[in-house]
Every structure is written in structure tokens, then in C-alpha cells.
Amino acid sequence: MLALTGCGSDSKDEETPKPWDGSHTALEEYGDWVDTGPYASCSVNWGAADPCAASVEAFDLSGCNRSTLGGLDREGIYRLKIRYPLLGDTLNVLGYYGIGSSIRFGEEGAPVSLLGYAVSDWQMDSQTLLIQGKRPWSSAPSLFNTYTAVGCEAPTPWVLTGCYAYCSNGHLLYESTFRAERMTWGREERESSGGLRPVSESPVDLGVPVDVYVAKDHAYVVSINGSEVPGGLTVFDVSDRAHPVFKTSISMPGDSYWNGVWSKGDALYIASGASGVIVFDISNPGAPTYVRNVPGGSAIDVHTVLVDGDRLYAMSPSPNAETLIFDVSTPLEPRLLGRHVLGVPGYPHDAFAHGNRLYISHGTGGYQVVDVSDPANVKLLGGYAFDGMFAHHNAVGTFAGQTIAFEGGERLGAHVRVLQVDDPAHIVKIGEFKLRDVTSVHNLILKDQRLYVAWYQEGVRVLDVSNPTQPRQVAHFNTFRDTDPRSGSGMYEGVLGIRVPGDGYVYVVDDVRGLFIFPEL
């Protein structure tokens, strides 16, 4: 059911593992997406028919078990991973890489989109499945790119394999194979396990909700812009966790892409895509009032924020790919201490503070560790990176006297890595935990010896990491409903934000369903 590395079952009744003694073995790094060879026994049937037309005859399906296609569950959303060829200068195949996309079926069982594009033609019967989508060229709307997926077999009702052809203006550019898996908890897994059940669920009307912070018995949910509704801030009174009360929502014209949120004292800090860090006064927690934005001056995109003691860290992708450090000993009056560019690829996406070090998830630049004891003289100590990495989020703690980081990427197949980071110049991977490689991790929260993971379509996953070399799942809850017309079919859908503030509850943000509150395990 689940491809789990270094973990046991998800039963809470399983015998508690022995305390970790600190011993570990360095694990080899294979990356997020691993090429295991073709996903299906089919290919373009050269010369038989036009592979750019909606023709089953254009594909050699002789090695397929096509009789299984009739058993495919033709509804909802299937995440699609395509084994794309990496071509050299003379079109020779140098290798392969994986890309993610989707197939979506409508209420009547007919496909409605492929790779996010409207289906232009399709054929389905007990032994046939062909789906084609078209996208007009922006420069010449009469010309099209076409994307064709042809089923080879359905090994289970929730899995489809087959062949794929990509054409531009009637010319075949790529042929490859794919594997698709349905994104719903109704497959081979229950909706929940380990006693993780919500005590409440509250919709969020502003944009696409992505993050949450809890302070003063209020939940502050921030949203990025949606296709039709701007983002902003939504406030709930959660003094009764089973019955949250909507208090207010705030959105600013031209400044409503709000991706991260944190609080200290009477100050609420919001990461804005247009104006840096926005500071609100929450002395009246149900009615935030705007104070200022920092650092001020020219437009700056801040993606995430983090408070550690009297420090506020703001991770800014543009225009300078920098980390800003503020003194917030007076919370409503942040004072800029430094702006720092690491000089590695990518940009600071998120970070975690532990001791005098800041552990920065630096996108394509990998996972980087810096010394911030002197905010005016930040020093890069080392990092961890591999080809195709997009370091997204992390959490750090001390286990058996060692500093251990739990790192999560954001790409096809991105999962949880466990890193020994005492010596940042020689970081060692000592464990990992994987689910299906058609999805991606989003955020991680470490609370004592539990790791709470916001895992997009895989929902909320709770891992026992008392032995960090062998994370094991102890509970989960799936929020994603792939038949909900509001659910998107992209990779980054489902659970995004998660907080465990220590009040006995877990706060979770789903991009469609809004704010969930669970009891802490």
C-alpha cells in the first residue's frame, strides 16, 4: 500500500521501540525521483499511424494486459509521473528524468483534463483508454501542442500505466511511459489511523489558504491569491476548538499574496509577496490592525517568516534571494539587523533556528546551515544537496546528544530525509521516510519525538522519530477529496500548513477545505 523506508506499520499498538543510542549508518543518496525503468510495455508504433492523432493504432500495445483497463476506477484525479528522456545535442537519449502531472475524470466517468489541459478527444472501452489534450500556441492560436496518454494496463483499480506522446504542430517531440495513481483515501487505505480525527473543520473564503499560526486562542490563517479570489488573512476564535468562530478577514488591494505567518507578543508577522513583512497589532486578537511593513522601501517578496526568541527571520526569494534578520525585542517595532545572500543557487524558501544556527531550505541550492550568532556577520557552515533537489522545509532537534534535522523537499517524489548535522561541512543522511512518489512533502513540525508532516494529497502524517534512523508512521488523516470539484489536479494540492503549538491540538490548513483542528497525539 505504502512504500515506506525505515519504518514499520502505522498501528499505535505496535511495541514502542527501544531508545535510540545514537548509532547510525550513512545512507546513500539517490534523489527524490528514482528511474526504475519504463513504466509500461508499450511504445509508439512507428509508421502504423500518426502518433500526434488520437489513434490507438499509433502505439504498440502488444505487450500490455489491456483486459485490465476495464477495471480502472474512472473518477477523480490521478497523479501522473512521466519518464521523460533527457536528450543530447544530436537527440541521443542521455538518460531520463521524472515529471509530474495529472489525469482528471469527470462525474460521468469521462476524462476532462490531461496535464491540466482540456481533453480534446478520448476513447474508452473494456480494453481501451486513450486521452488527448490540446494547447494552442500563444504566438499562433491556430497551431497546437498535443498530449496523448494511452493505457497499457491497470494493475489495480487505482493505478494506470501506459504510453505518452508529446507533439508540437503535428511533429512528435517526445515519447515516453507513465504511471498514474488515484489521489483519494478510498484506494487501499482508510481515511484515518492512529486515532487522528478532526474535532472541527472551518472553511476559509479568502484565496488559497496555505499557512496558520495560533496565538491568544486565535488561529491566523494566511492565503495566497486564488484564480478568482484574492488572498489575505482570516481570523478564527478557537477558544472552543470544537467550534471555531470566524472573527474577520483582511485583504489589501495589490498586496494579498500572503504565504507565511508567525506571532510574538502583540505582533503578528505576515510574509507578503509584495511588501516584505507586514506587521499587525493583535492586542485585540480578533481584530488585527495594520501597523507597518518592514524593511520598507522598494518592493520585496518575503515567502516565509520565523521567530526565534528576539529574532525574526524573513526568507526572501526576490529581488535579492536573501535572508533578513530583525530584532523583535519590541515586537511591534522590528529593527533590521542584517540582510544576507548565501551565494549558492536558488533562494531561501524557509528556515529553522536551533542554537546559534539557522538551517535554511534554499530551494535548488539545497539545505544550508549558517552561523547567526553575529547577525551582521552570518557565516555559511556547510550544506546538503543533490541533483534535482528543491529544499523546502525542515525541523531540527537533539536526539541522543546529536543534532538531527528532518528535511523535506518539494518536487515529484520529495519525502522526509533524516540528517545528522552536528558537522555542517559533512552532513550525513541516516534515515528517510517515503510515501508514493507521485506526491510531495510540504511542511514539517517536530514536537518532542513526533514529526507532524503536511504531505499535500497524502494529508497529515504523524511519525514516531524517537529512533530517527527508523521513522515509523503512527497516525494519519487524509483530507484530500479528489471528486470535490474545488480540488485542483496539480501536484501542490491538499494539506500545506501545520502547527503544533503545545496547547493539546494540531492545526492544519487544507487548500480547499480550510482549517482543521485535531487533538495532539
C-alpha positions as a printed NumPy array, in Angstrom:
array([[  0.   ,   0.   ,   0.   ],
       [  2.67 ,   2.48 ,   1.003],
       [  6.322,   2.489,   0.055],
       [  7.838,   3.157,   3.447],
       [ 11.56 ,   3.326,   4.085],
       [ 12.898,   2.625,   7.546],
       [  9.507,   2.324,   9.218],
       [  7.06 ,  -0.212,  10.493],
       [  3.268,  -0.27 ,  10.448],
       [  1.019,   2.633,  11.32 ],
       [ -0.537,   0.901,  14.305],
       [ -0.349,   2.699,  17.643],
       [ -0.498,  -0.687,  19.348],
       [  2.892,  -1.661,  17.96 ],
       [  5.55 ,  -2.2  ,  20.621],
       [  7.364,   1.028,  21.45 ],
       [ 10.903,   0.885,  20.029],
       [ 13.911,   0.989,  22.309],
       [ 15.503,   4.393,  22.924],
       [ 17.999,   5.355,  20.239],
       [ 21.612,   5.015,  21.376],
       [ 22.951,   7.38 ,  18.724],
       [ 24.385,   4.735,  16.411],
       [ 23.722,   5.166,  12.711],
       [ 24.881,   4.237,   9.253],
       [ 25.431,   6.728,   6.452],
       [ 22.864,   6.148,   3.713],
       [ 23.457,   6.672,   0.023],
       [ 21.565,   9.483,  -1.677],
       [ 19.504,   8.522,  -4.724],
       [ 17.478,  11.725,  -5.08 ],
       [ 13.718,  12.23 ,  -4.985],
       [ 12.69 ,  10.564,  -8.244],
       [ 14.48 ,   7.295,  -8.965],
       [ 14.484,   5.901, -12.501],
       [ 13.295,   2.3  , -12.219],
       [ 12.95 ,   1.81 , -15.967],
       [  9.906,   2.014, -18.269],
       [  6.549,   2.104, -16.523],
       [  4.775,   0.095, -19.226],
       [  5.452,  -2.419, -22.006],
       [  4.357,  -0.197, -24.857],
       [  5.802,   2.301, -27.308],
       [  4.981,   4.426, -30.34 ],
       [  4.248,   2.123, -33.28 ],
       [  6.276,   3.926, -35.919],
       [  4.687,   4.002, -39.378],
       [  1.431,   2.386, -38.32 ],
       [ -0.463,   5.634, -37.698],
       [  0.136,   9.264, -36.798],
       [  1.248,   9.394, -33.118],
       [  0.04 ,  13.009, -32.967],
       [ -3.514,  11.996, -33.839],
       [ -5.914,  10.452, -31.347],
       [ -5.174,   6.932, -32.603],
       [ -4.675,   3.801, -30.52 ],
       [ -3.103,   2.181, -33.592],
       [ -0.199,   4.617, -33.32 ],
       [  1.012,   2.676, -30.253],
       [  2.368,  -0.837, -29.937],
       [  0.334,  -2.321, -27.072],
       [  1.101,  -5.968, -27.823],
       [  2.983,  -6.381, -24.531],
       [  0.121,  -4.954, -22.461],
       [ -2.569,  -6.69 , -20.441],
       [ -5.324,  -4.492, -21.888],
       [ -8.108,  -6.61 , -20.386],
       [ -7.371,  -4.969, -17.026],
       [ -8.248,  -1.472, -18.283],
       [-11.961,  -2.079, -17.816],
       [-11.398,  -2.388, -14.068],
       [ -9.922,   1.091, -13.702],
       [-11.835,   3.364, -11.328],
       [-12.674,   6.132, -13.796],
       [-13.366,   9.022, -11.478],
       [-11.413,  11.619,  -9.564],
       [ -7.808,  12.681, -10.023],
       [ -4.831,  10.53 , -10.95 ],
       [ -1.364,  11.916, -10.303],
       [  0.78 ,  11.122, -13.303],
       [  4.534,  10.586, -13.372],
       [  6.107,  10.565, -16.817],
       [  9.527,   9.097, -17.58 ],
       [ 10.884,  11.79 , -19.851],
       [ 14.001,  11.25 , -21.986],
       [ 16.895,  13.642, -21.486],
       [ 18.151,  14.364, -24.973],
       [ 21.649,  15.344, -26.074],
       [ 22.666,  17.729, -28.861],
       [ 22.108,  15.067, -31.528],
       [ 18.824,  13.899, -29.931],
       [ 20.509,  10.865, -28.422],
       [ 18.991,   9.815, -25.098],
       [ 21.383,  10.667, -22.262],
       [ 19.108,   9.457, -19.507],
       [ 15.662,  10.014, -18.038],
       [ 14.016,  12.315, -15.547],
       [ 10.584,  12.306, -13.988],
       [  7.928,  14.965, -14.324],
       [  4.58 ,  15.077, -12.579],
       [  1.169,  15.879, -13.99 ],
       [ -2.378,  14.527, -13.829],
       [ -5.421,  12.933, -15.439],
       [ -8.827,  14.015, -14.205],
       [-12.122,  12.197, -14.728],
       [-15.493,  13.912, -14.508],
       [-18.696,  12.88 , -12.793],
       [-19.823,  10.751, -15.755],
       [-16.567,   8.79 , -15.921],
       [-15.205,  10.626, -18.941],
       [-11.748,  12.267, -18.807],
       [-11.936,  16.061, -18.581],
       [ -8.267,  17.096, -18.397],
       [ -4.798,  15.763, -19.17 ],
       [ -1.707,  17.582, -17.888],
       [ -4.06 ,  20.374, -16.839],
       [ -5.367,  20.91 , -20.406],
       [ -8.932,  20.253, -21.526],
       [ -9.431,  16.882, -23.19 ],
       [ -9.995,  17.26 , -26.935],
       [-10.507,  13.584, -27.798],
       [-10.788,  10.289, -25.957],
       [-11.647,   6.614, -26.439],
       [-12.628,   4.186, -23.695],
       [-13.984,   0.664, -23.539],
       [-13.159,  -2.511, -21.6  ],
       [ -9.763,  -2.804, -23.325],
       [ -9.047,   0.736, -24.482],
       [ -8.167,   4.019, -22.841],
       [ -6.871,   6.933, -24.909],
       [ -6.885,  10.556, -23.754],
       [ -5.639,  13.543, -25.726],
       [ -5.385,  17.177, -24.713],
       [ -4.511,  20.195, -26.834],
       [ -2.926,  23.533, -26.045],
       [ -2.836,  26.342, -28.614],
       [  0.385,  28.232, -29.155],
       [  0.278,  31.664, -27.565],
       [  2.014,  33.144, -30.606],
       [ -0.161,  31.316, -33.165],
       [ -3.524,  30.151, -31.776],
       [ -4.242,  28.08 , -34.893],
       [ -1.308,  25.788, -34.029],
       [ -1.37 ,  23.272, -31.195],
       [  0.714,  21.134, -28.9  ],
       [ -0.94 ,  17.788, -28.289],
       [ -0.513,  15.426, -25.339],
       [ -1.673,  11.838, -25.704],
       [ -1.858,   9.159, -22.995],
       [ -2.722,   5.584, -23.947],
       [ -3.458,   2.921, -21.332],
       [ -1.398,  -0.257, -21.229],
       [ -2.821,  -1.869, -18.114],
       [ -4.449,  -1.205, -14.735],
       [ -2.738,  -3.45 , -12.171],
       [ -5.252,  -2.225,  -9.548],
       [ -8.47 ,  -0.164,  -9.832],
       [ -6.453,   2.906,  -8.704],
       [ -3.31 ,   2.542, -10.844],
       [ -2.864,   3.05 , -14.581],
       [  0.257,   2.559, -16.698],
       [  0.738,   3.381, -20.331],
       [  2.485,   5.327, -23.085],
       [  2.659,   9.039, -23.712],
       [  3.333,  11.141, -26.803],
       [  4.017,  14.886, -26.938],
       [  3.655,  16.618, -30.301],
       [  4.167,  20.204, -31.419],
       [  2.374,  21.368, -34.574],
       [  1.931,  17.77 , -35.726],
       [  5.538,  16.695, -35.07 ],
       [  6.385,  14.105, -32.408],
       [  8.885,  15.565, -29.937],
       [  8.853,  13.007, -27.129],
       [  7.55 ,   9.532, -26.459],
       [  7.682,   8.007, -23.011],
       [  5.865,   5.836, -20.495],
       [  3.835,   6.844, -17.455],
       [  2.336,   5.577, -14.228],
       [ -0.723,   7.209, -12.663],
       [ -2.173,   6.707,  -9.177],
       [ -5.519,   7.908,  -7.912],
       [ -5.373,  10.608,  -5.252],
       [ -8.035,   9.529,  -2.786],
       [ -8.122,   7.781,   0.558],
       [-10.678,   5.339,  -0.852],
       [ -7.931,   3.315,  -2.554],
       [ -6.205,   0.8  ,  -0.258],
       [ -6.013,   2.975,   2.849],
       [ -8.563,   4.176,   5.368],
       [ -9.389,   7.839,   5.801],
       [ -7.509,   7.871,   9.105],
       [ -5.483,   5.769,  11.52 ],
       [ -3.972,   6.053,  14.967],
       [ -6.936,   7.956,  16.39 ],
       [ -6.213,  11.106,  14.38 ],
       [ -9.692,  12.549,  13.799],
       [-10.602,  16.242,  13.496],
       [-12.588,  17.953,  16.225],
       [-13.566,  20.72 ,  13.79 ],
       [-13.316,  21.882,  10.177],
       [-13.764,  25.537,   9.157],
       [-13.872,  26.878,   5.59 ],
       [-11.631,  29.756,   4.53 ],
       [-13.079,  32.04 ,   1.874],
       [-10.026,  34.154,   1.022],
       [ -7.867,  32.887,  -1.854],
       [ -5.976,  29.628,  -1.305],
       [ -5.175,  29.019,   2.398],
       [ -1.565,  27.92 ,   2.897],
       [ -0.374,  28.536,   6.471],
       [ -1.618,  29.033,  10.034],
       [ -0.3  ,  30.324,  13.353],
       [ -2.073,  30.085,  16.712],
       [ -1.793,  32.7  ,  19.465],
       [ -4.084,  34.068,  22.156],
       [ -6.692,  31.366,  21.458],
       [ -6.98 ,  32.585,  17.869],
       [ -5.954,  30.894,  14.63 ],
       [ -4.486,  33.198,  11.983],
       [ -4.774,  31.647,   8.516],
       [ -3.   ,  33.269,   5.569],
       [ -3.879,  32.73 ,   1.928],
       [ -2.254,  33.346,  -1.415],
       [ -4.238,  34.639,  -4.376],
       [ -6.704,  32.222,  -5.943],
       [ -7.882,  32.213,  -9.544],
       [-10.812,  34.494,  -8.732],
       [-10.456,  35.482,  -5.065],
       [ -7.506,  37.41 ,  -3.59 ],
       [ -5.587,  36.069,  -0.635],
       [ -5.169,  37.653,   2.776],
       [ -5.691,  36.893,   6.471],
       [ -8.605,  35.01 ,   8.062],
       [ -9.006,  35.005,  11.852],
       [-10.845,  32.413,  13.949],
       [-11.503,  32.405,  17.686],
       [-10.542,  28.849,  18.67 ],
       [-11.051,  29.079,  22.425],
       [-13.555,  26.258,  21.831],
       [-11.56 ,  24.038,  19.47 ],
       [-14.611,  22.028,  18.524],
       [-16.486,  25.171,  17.469],
       [-14.167,  27.827,  15.955],
       [-15.786,  31.214,  15.413],
       [-14.951,  33.336,  12.382],
       [-13.897,  36.81 ,  13.507],
       [-12.645,  38.723,  10.482],
       [-10.805,  38.61 ,   7.183],
       [ -8.353,  41.147,   5.79 ],
       [ -7.131,  41.602,   2.233],
       [ -5.172,  44.508,   0.771],
       [ -5.628,  45.554,  -2.87 ],
       [ -2.464,  44.776,  -4.827],
       [ -0.881,  43.108,  -1.793],
       [ -2.673,  39.87 ,  -0.998],
       [ -0.194,  37.069,  -1.716],
       [  0.417,  36.151,   1.927],
       [  2.282,  32.874,   2.271],
       [  3.602,  32.671,   5.853],
       [  2.642,  33.829,   9.343],
       [  4.124,  33.957,  12.862],
       [  3.464,  35.807,  16.119],
       [  5.284,  37.26 ,  19.112],
       [  3.531,  39.112,  21.915],
       [  1.048,  41.555,  20.435],
       [  2.614,  41.369,  16.971],
       [  1.562,  39.216,  14.05 ],
       [  4.091,  38.925,  11.212],
       [  2.896,  38.042,   7.712],
       [  5.142,  37.146,   4.762],
       [  3.955,  39.229,   1.822],
       [  4.855,  38.646,  -1.795],
       [  4.797,  42.394,  -2.456],
       [  5.828,  44.341,   0.637],
       [  8.163,  42.243,   2.783],
       [  6.941,  41.522,   6.317],
       [  3.602,  43.037,   7.281],
       [  3.175,  43.754,  10.999],
       [ -0.271,  43.653,  12.598],
       [ -1.185,  44.558,  16.184],
       [ -3.182,  41.72 ,  17.767],
       [ -3.596,  43.185,  21.252],
       [ -7.252,  42.673,  20.356],
       [ -6.682,  39.201,  18.894],
       [ -9.943,  39.001,  16.959],
       [ -9.411,  42.339,  15.213],
       [ -5.825,  42.754,  13.908],
       [ -4.817,  46.292,  12.975],
       [ -2.16 ,  47.179,  10.435],
       [  0.997,  48.76 ,  11.875],
       [  3.688,  48.806,   9.183],
       [  5.636,  46.743,   6.713],
       [  9.372,  46.09 ,   7.038],
       [ 12.028,  46.661,   5.881],
       [ 10.13 ,  49.246,   3.82 ],
       [ 11.455,  50.946,   0.701],
       [ 11.332,  49.099,  -2.611],
       [  9.085,  46.088,  -3.22 ],
       [ 10.36 ,  42.832,  -1.74 ],
       [  8.957,  39.311,  -1.839],
       [  9.089,  37.57 ,   1.549],
       [  7.915,  33.971,   1.301],
       [  8.157,  32.74 ,   4.897],
       [  8.832,  34.089,   8.389],
       [ 10.204,  32.549,  11.572],
       [ 10.543,  33.896,  15.129],
       [ 13.163,  32.519,  17.494],
       [ 13.466,  34.375,  20.773],
       [ 14.009,  38.044,  19.957],
       [ 14.918,  37.324,  16.332],
       [ 12.628,  37.466,  13.334],
       [ 13.94 ,  35.784,  10.194],
       [ 12.359,  36.577,   6.826],
       [ 13.188,  34.455,   3.797],
       [ 13.027,  36.493,   0.588],
       [ 13.188,  34.912,  -2.903],
       [ 13.401,  38.245,  -4.723],
       [ 14.753,  40.609,  -5.735],
       [ 17.967,  39.55 ,  -3.952],
       [ 17.478,  35.918,  -2.763],
       [ 18.325,  36.963,   0.785],
       [ 17.546,  36.223,   4.418],
       [ 16.637,  39.251,   6.537],
       [ 17.224,  39.293,  10.288],
       [ 15.273,  41.604,  12.614],
       [ 15.413,  42.34 ,  16.319],
       [ 11.892,  41.968,  17.726],
       [ 12.603,  42.513,  21.421],
       [  9.952,  45.196,  20.939],
       [  7.591,  43.016,  18.886],
       [  5.615,  45.763,  17.139],
       [  8.792,  47.586,  16.123],
       [ 11.084,  45.169,  14.239],
       [ 14.591,  46.552,  13.795],
       [ 16.646,  45.318,  10.834],
       [ 19.947,  43.734,  11.897],
       [ 21.174,  42.352,   8.592],
       [ 20.402,  41.196,   5.059],
       [ 22.366,  38.207,   3.835],
       [ 22.824,  36.456,   0.486],
       [ 24.407,  32.998,   0.759],
       [ 25.934,  32.958,  -2.704],
       [ 24.607,  29.494,  -3.55 ],
       [ 21.982,  28.622,  -6.207],
       [ 18.299,  29.055,  -5.515],
       [ 16.796,  31.244,  -2.83 ],
       [ 15.928,  30.979,   0.878],
       [ 12.494,  29.374,   0.954],
       [ 12.124,  28.569,   4.641],
       [ 14.289,  28.079,   7.721],
       [ 14.535,  26.641,  11.225],
       [ 16.541,  28.139,  14.098],
       [ 18.344,  25.883,  16.579],
       [ 21.009,  27.245,  18.91 ],
       [ 23.134,  29.818,  17.115],
       [ 22.477,  28.232,  13.752],
       [ 19.881,  28.857,  11.084],
       [ 19.038,  25.854,   8.921],
       [ 17.895,  27.258,   5.586],
       [ 15.922,  25.352,   2.968],
       [ 17.452,  27.097,  -0.039],
       [ 15.431,  25.676,  -2.924],
       [ 17.614,  24.403,  -5.765],
       [ 20.653,  25.37 ,  -3.682],
       [ 19.874,  22.578,  -1.241],
       [ 19.867,  22.546,   2.55 ],
       [ 22.268,  25.116,   4.016],
       [ 23.465,  25.758,   7.582],
       [ 24.656,  29.186,   8.723],
       [ 26.03 ,  30.651,  11.948],
       [ 23.834,  33.586,  13.011],
       [ 25.428,  34.315,  16.381],
       [ 26.501,  37.65 ,  14.895],
       [ 23.613,  38.848,  12.683],
       [ 25.908,  41.365,  10.995],
       [ 28.368,  38.633,  10.007],
       [ 26.478,  35.489,   9.053],
       [ 28.76 ,  32.587,   8.112],
       [ 27.93 ,  29.657,   5.846],
       [ 28.992,  26.443,   7.612],
       [ 28.004,  23.794,   5.087],
       [ 25.085,  22.11 ,   3.422],
       [ 23.482,  19.09 ,   1.799],
       [ 22.409,  18.997,  -1.853],
       [ 21.867,  16.623,  -4.754],
       [ 20.828,  16.906,  -8.406],
       [ 17.201,  17.899,  -8.79 ],
       [ 16.795,  18.934,  -5.16 ],
       [ 14.414,  21.669,  -4.069],
       [ 14.899,  22.097,  -0.321],
       [ 11.567,  23.35 ,   1.026],
       [ 11.15 ,  22.963,   4.802],
       [ 12.874,  21.431,   7.816],
       [ 12.854,  20.892,  11.568],
       [ 15.809,  20.299,  13.887],
       [ 16.137,  18.706,  17.326],
       [ 18.523,  16.946,  19.675],
       [ 18.43 ,  13.138,  19.928],
       [ 20.899,  11.08 ,  21.972],
       [ 23.134,  14.154,  22.217],
       [ 23.238,  14.618,  18.438],
       [ 21.744,  17.364,  16.29 ],
       [ 19.276,  15.797,  13.89 ],
       [ 17.466,  17.547,  11.046],
       [ 14.318,  16.36 ,   9.323],
       [ 14.385,  17.79 ,   5.816],
       [ 11.623,  17.836,   3.21 ],
       [ 11.759,  18.828,  -0.437],
       [  9.063,  19.953,  -2.832],
       [  9.304,  18.018,  -6.07 ],
       [  7.989,  14.817,  -7.595],
       [  8.798,  12.107,  -5.045],
       [ 10.077,  14.527,  -2.389],
       [  9.955,  12.914,   1.043],
       [ 11.373,  13.162,   4.568],
       [ 15.127,  12.834,   4.981],
       [ 16.852,  12.452,   8.339],
       [ 20.233,  14.188,   8.505],
       [ 22.96 ,  14.21 ,  11.145],
       [ 24.049,  17.863,  11.089],
       [ 26.47 ,  18.334,  14.001],
       [ 29.223,  18.98 ,  11.457],
       [ 27.518,  21.07 ,   8.751],
       [ 30.513,  20.623,   6.44 ],
       [ 29.939,  16.854,   6.483],
       [ 26.202,  16.256,   6.763],
       [ 25.202,  12.589,   6.716],
       [ 21.851,  11.089,   5.776],
       [ 20.907,   8.484,   8.389],
       [ 17.24 ,   7.766,   7.636],
       [ 14.263,   8.583,   5.45 ],
       [ 10.539,   8.044,   5.161],
       [  8.683,   7.762,   1.845],
       [  5.131,   7.607,   0.619],
       [  4.041,   7.45 ,  -3.03 ],
       [  6.49 ,   9.17 ,  -5.357],
       [  3.726,  10.933,  -7.298],
       [  3.26 ,  13.374,  -4.391],
       [  5.438,  15.778,  -2.396],
       [  6.007,  16.844,   1.191],
       [  5.179,  20.445,   2.139],
       [  5.794,  21.379,   5.807],
       [  7.246,  19.624,   8.868],
       [  6.733,  20.249,  12.589],
       [  8.831,  18.458,  15.226],
       [  7.168,  18.178,  18.644],
       [  9.148,  16.122,  21.151],
       [  9.56 ,  12.748,  19.426],
       [  6.726,  13.178,  16.951],
       [  7.138,  14.597,  13.456],
       [  3.932,  16.06 ,  12.023],
       [  4.037,  16.282,   8.23 ],
       [  1.788,  18.251,   5.883],
       [  2.032,  15.976,   2.84 ],
       [ -0.2  ,  17.576,   0.191],
       [ -2.571,  14.899,  -1.224],
       [ -1.367,  12.395,   1.377],
       [ -2.877,  14.584,   4.119],
       [ -1.449,  14.711,   7.643],
       [  1.133,  12.09 ,   8.588],
       [  2.428,  11.62 ,  12.123],
       [  5.765,   9.862,  12.536],
       [  7.406,   8.491,  15.652],
       [ 11.019,   9.632,  15.335],
       [ 12.274,   8.523,  18.757],
       [ 14.723,   6.48 ,  16.696],
       [ 15.429,   8.981,  13.913],
       [ 17.145,   6.349,  11.788],
       [ 13.84 ,   4.472,  11.554],
       [ 10.861,   6.862,  11.364],
       [  7.585,   4.992,  11.629],
       [  4.088,   6.201,  10.929],
       [  1.755,   6.103,  13.93 ],
       [ -1.211,   8.065,  12.606],
       [ -2.618,   9.788,   9.544],
       [ -5.647,  11.655,   8.249],
       [ -6.466,  12.185,   4.582],
       [ -8.166,  15.498,   3.859],
       [ -7.903,  15.372,   0.053],
       [-11.121,  14.516,  -1.811],
       [-10.353,  14.102,  -5.485],
       [-14.015,  14.157,  -6.544],
       [-14.565,  17.573,  -4.979],
       [-14.864,  19.961,  -7.958],
       [-12.908,  22.557,  -5.962],
       [ -9.88 ,  20.265,  -5.63 ],
       [ -7.062,  21.009,  -8.03 ],
       [ -5.299,  18.39 , -10.1  ],
       [ -1.79 ,  19.833,  -9.742],
       [  0.987,  18.476,  -7.567],
       [  0.684,  21.105,  -4.856],
       [ -2.831,  20.403,  -3.587],
       [ -4.13 ,  19.222,  -0.224],
       [ -2.518,  19.85 ,   3.157],
       [  0.003,  22.714,   3.202],
       [  0.17 ,  24.353,   6.641],
       [  0.552,  22.684,  10.027],
       [  1.218,  23.887,  13.601],
       [  1.544,  22.089,  16.936],
       [  1.675,  24.968,  19.442],
       [  1.601,  22.829,  22.584],
       [ -1.996,  23.537,  23.619],
       [ -3.046,  19.929,  23.07 ],
       [ -4.126,  20.382,  19.456],
       [ -2.8  ,  20.191,  15.912],
       [ -3.854,  22.908,  13.447],
       [ -3.868,  22.018,   9.765],
       [ -4.628,  24.025,   6.624],
       [ -6.022,  22.316,   3.527],
       [ -6.084,  24.444,   0.365],
       [ -9.749,  23.583,  -0.348],
       [-11.358,  22.575,   2.938],
       [ -9.744,  25.24 ,   5.142],
       [ -8.774,  24.91 ,   8.814],
       [ -8.796,  21.541,  10.585],
       [ -8.167,  21.101,  14.297],
       [ -7.034,  17.694,  15.607],
       [ -6.189,  16.508,  19.112],
       [ -2.449,  16.225,  19.596],
       [ -1.234,  12.634,  19.869]])
